[in-house]
Short mmCIF file of C-alpha atoms in Angstrom, two decimals:
data_model
loop_
_atom_site.label_atom_id
_atom_site.label_comp_id
_atom_site.label_asym_id
_atom_site.label_seq_id
_atom_site.Cartn_x
_atom_site.Cartn_y
_atom_site.Cartn_z
CA MET A 1 -31.68 12.66 -30.17
CA ALA A 2 -31.67 9.58 -27.90
CA ARG A 3 -30.12 7.53 -30.66
CA SER A 4 -27.21 9.96 -31.23
CA SER A 5 -26.48 10.31 -27.49
CA SER A 6 -26.35 6.51 -27.05
CA GLY A 7 -23.90 6.33 -29.97
CA PHE A 8 -21.84 9.06 -28.37
CA VAL A 9 -21.76 7.18 -25.04
CA ALA A 10 -20.78 3.96 -26.83
CA GLY A 11 -17.97 5.82 -28.58
CA LEU A 12 -16.72 7.30 -25.31
CA THR A 13 -16.83 3.86 -23.69
CA ALA A 14 -14.86 2.29 -26.53
CA ALA A 15 -12.29 5.11 -26.35
CA ALA A 16 -11.98 4.69 -22.57
CA VAL A 17 -11.44 0.93 -22.91
CA ALA A 18 -8.78 1.53 -25.57
CA VAL A 19 -6.97 4.07 -23.37
CA VAL A 20 -7.02 1.73 -20.36
CA GLY A 21 -5.71 -1.12 -22.51
CA PHE A 22 -2.93 1.06 -23.87
CA LEU A 23 -1.94 2.25 -20.38
CA ALA A 24 -1.91 -1.34 -19.10
CA TYR A 25 0.32 -2.34 -22.02
CA GLN A 26 2.67 0.59 -21.33
CA ALA A 27 2.83 -0.28 -17.63
CA SER A 28 3.64 -3.93 -18.32
CA ALA A 29 6.25 -2.97 -20.92
CA ASN A 30 8.00 -0.68 -18.42
CA VAL A 31 8.19 -3.02 -15.44
CA PRO A 32 11.77 -3.19 -14.20
CA ASP A 33 13.51 -6.53 -14.73
CA THR A 34 14.28 -6.58 -11.00
CA LEU A 35 10.64 -6.52 -9.88
CA GLY A 36 10.01 -9.64 -7.79
CA LYS A 37 13.67 -10.58 -7.86
CA PRO A 38 15.98 -10.58 -4.83
CA LEU A 39 17.82 -7.37 -4.00
CA ALA A 40 21.32 -6.96 -5.41
CA GLY A 41 23.92 -8.93 -3.53
CA ALA A 42 21.32 -11.25 -2.01
CA SER A 43 21.45 -14.99 -2.28
CA PRO A 44 17.82 -16.20 -2.41
CA LYS A 45 18.84 -19.51 -3.96
CA ALA A 46 20.87 -20.46 -0.91
CA PRO A 47 20.91 -24.17 -0.20
CA ALA A 48 18.12 -25.57 1.95
CA THR A 49 20.75 -26.42 4.54
CA ALA A 50 21.61 -22.74 5.12
CA THR A 51 22.76 -21.99 8.64
CA LYS A 52 20.05 -20.86 10.99
CA ALA A 53 20.53 -17.33 12.33
CA PRO A 54 21.68 -17.40 15.97
CA ARG A 55 18.87 -17.12 18.50
CA ASP A 56 18.81 -15.71 22.03
CA LYS A 57 18.16 -18.80 24.15
CA LYS A 58 16.84 -16.67 27.03
CA ASN A 59 14.42 -14.82 24.75
CA PRO A 60 13.37 -17.02 21.80
CA VAL A 61 11.24 -14.25 20.23
CA ALA A 62 14.15 -11.77 20.18
CA LEU A 63 15.25 -10.58 16.75
CA PRO A 64 17.81 -13.10 15.44
CA VAL A 65 21.39 -11.85 15.16
CA GLY A 66 22.53 -11.60 11.55
CA SER A 67 19.08 -10.80 10.14
CA GLY A 68 20.23 -7.59 8.49
CA ARG A 69 20.22 -3.90 9.33
CA GLY A 70 17.81 -1.04 8.85
CA GLU A 71 14.09 -1.07 8.15
CA ARG A 72 12.95 -4.57 7.20
CA VAL A 73 10.56 -7.44 7.69
CA VAL A 74 12.34 -10.54 8.97
CA TYR A 75 10.65 -13.88 8.34
CA SER A 76 11.94 -17.14 9.84
CA VAL A 77 10.75 -20.17 7.87
CA ASP A 78 11.86 -22.51 10.68
CA ASP A 79 10.28 -20.58 13.55
CA ASP A 80 7.16 -19.39 11.65
CA ARG A 81 7.70 -15.92 13.07
CA VAL A 82 7.92 -12.38 11.70
CA TRP A 83 9.68 -9.30 13.07
CA LEU A 84 8.90 -5.77 11.87
CA VAL A 85 12.16 -3.86 12.36
CA THR A 86 12.50 -0.07 12.20
CA ALA A 87 15.31 1.87 10.49
CA ASP A 88 17.18 2.11 13.82
CA ASN A 89 17.09 -1.73 14.20
CA ARG A 90 14.40 -1.70 16.88
CA THR A 91 11.78 -4.46 16.77
CA GLU A 92 8.47 -2.67 16.40
CA ARG A 93 6.47 -5.90 16.54
CA THR A 94 6.95 -9.65 16.37
CA PHE A 95 4.31 -12.33 15.91
CA PRO A 96 3.78 -15.94 14.88
CA VAL A 97 2.54 -16.80 11.39
CA THR A 98 1.16 -19.85 9.63
CA PRO A 99 3.14 -20.56 6.45
CA GLY A 100 1.72 -21.81 3.18
CA THR A 101 2.95 -25.02 1.60
CA VAL A 102 5.65 -23.30 -0.50
CA ASP A 103 8.51 -21.55 1.32
CA PRO A 104 10.65 -18.77 -0.10
CA ALA A 105 14.39 -19.38 -0.30
CA VAL A 106 16.61 -17.79 2.33
CA GLY A 107 17.64 -14.35 1.07
CA THR A 108 16.81 -10.67 0.88
CA TYR A 109 13.84 -9.42 -1.14
CA ALA A 110 11.69 -6.31 -1.38
CA VAL A 111 7.92 -5.86 -1.22
CA THR A 112 6.82 -5.86 -4.87
CA SER A 113 3.02 -5.65 -4.67
CA ARG A 114 0.16 -5.20 -2.25
CA SER A 115 -3.58 -5.82 -2.38
CA LYS A 116 -6.09 -4.47 0.11
CA ALA A 117 -8.53 -7.40 -0.33
CA VAL A 118 -8.63 -10.40 -2.70
CA ILE A 119 -9.55 -14.05 -2.84
CA GLY A 120 -6.53 -16.17 -1.85
CA SER A 121 -5.31 -19.14 -3.87
CA ASP A 122 -6.92 -21.32 -1.19
CA GLY A 123 -10.31 -19.70 -1.88
CA ALA A 124 -10.40 -17.68 1.37
CA GLN A 125 -11.23 -13.98 1.40
CA ILE A 126 -8.00 -12.28 2.48
CA GLU A 127 -6.85 -8.75 3.18
CA HIS A 128 -3.65 -6.78 3.62
CA VAL A 129 -1.71 -8.88 1.12
CA VAL A 130 1.99 -7.99 0.99
CA ARG A 131 3.89 -9.95 -1.71
CA PHE A 132 7.66 -10.14 -2.01
CA THR A 133 8.58 -13.03 -4.34
CA ALA A 134 7.35 -16.09 -6.21
CA VAL A 135 8.57 -19.69 -6.24
CA ASP A 136 7.86 -21.67 -9.41
CA GLY A 137 5.03 -19.29 -10.26
CA VAL A 138 3.51 -19.39 -6.76
CA PRO A 139 3.31 -15.86 -5.27
CA ILE A 140 4.73 -15.61 -1.75
CA GLY A 141 3.49 -13.00 0.69
CA PHE A 142 1.85 -12.17 3.97
CA SER A 143 -1.94 -11.90 4.39
CA SER A 144 -4.83 -12.18 6.83
CA ALA A 145 -7.99 -14.20 6.34
CA MET A 146 -11.01 -11.91 6.75
CA ASP A 147 -12.68 -14.52 8.95
CA GLY A 148 -9.65 -14.35 11.27
CA SER A 149 -8.59 -17.95 10.69
CA THR A 150 -4.91 -18.89 10.65
CA GLY A 151 -5.25 -22.66 10.35
CA SER A 152 -2.92 -24.97 8.48
CA PRO A 153 -3.12 -24.83 4.68
CA ASP A 154 -4.24 -27.69 2.44
CA SER A 155 -1.03 -29.70 1.99
CA THR A 156 -2.20 -30.98 -1.42
CA LYS A 157 -2.05 -27.46 -2.92
CA LYS A 158 0.84 -25.14 -3.72
CA LEU A 159 0.10 -22.12 -1.52
CA GLY A 160 2.47 -19.23 -0.84
CA GLY A 161 0.31 -17.26 1.59
CA ILE A 162 1.91 -16.68 4.98
CA ARG A 163 -1.11 -16.08 7.22
CA GLU A 164 -1.18 -13.77 10.18
CA SER A 165 -3.96 -12.62 12.50
CA ARG A 166 -6.00 -9.65 11.31
CA LYS A 167 -4.42 -7.40 13.95
CA ASN A 168 -0.92 -8.42 12.86
CA GLY A 169 -1.97 -8.19 9.22
CA THR A 170 -2.93 -4.56 9.75
CA ALA A 171 0.46 -3.89 11.36
CA MET A 172 2.23 -5.59 8.41
CA TRP A 173 0.13 -3.58 5.91
CA ASN A 174 1.04 -0.29 7.59
CA PHE A 175 4.73 -1.22 7.83
CA ALA A 176 5.58 -3.10 4.63
CA THR A 177 5.00 -0.68 1.77
CA ILE A 178 6.36 -1.19 -1.76
CA GLY A 179 10.15 -1.50 -1.71
CA VAL A 180 10.52 -2.35 2.00
CA LYS A 181 13.15 -5.04 2.51
CA VAL A 182 12.05 -8.59 3.45
CA VAL A 183 14.77 -10.81 4.90
CA VAL A 184 14.01 -14.54 4.89
CA ILE A 185 16.05 -16.61 7.34
CA GLN A 186 15.96 -20.27 8.37
#
């Protein structure tokens, strides 16, 4: 009896692995061509000399004019700052970030994937990963180091992680679900 039940379990395991493999294949075969690409009408390949969005000189952390409309994450590569903006164009939160060594092009994207906790490309344990594009195969997204660090990245590596504090990472995670617009400005 023990021998037949172990064969049965092995058969069930093999069948389960086959089903999971088939479902993974189906999922990858049905990924939209637009996943990870800029939103229609966007210009993510804008020249590096793109004009910087106008800033409020009296309030340098105010949401830059011309950063879009509606619900969105606004990320300034020059100011290393993020704004979480509600559907009615109200800034819910703004905070500084520490960019990786690879910057996304100016343009409009959408959140394409999220991970609750992973090991970052720099080897750090990170959480609340919100990805929105890739540059030359380097994934670009927001994340928090679990140890709370936000130090400068290793300049000898190609890193696309835009680090934020854990508190701000939690706010980003709650705000930036799949499909939410991400506007990258100078």
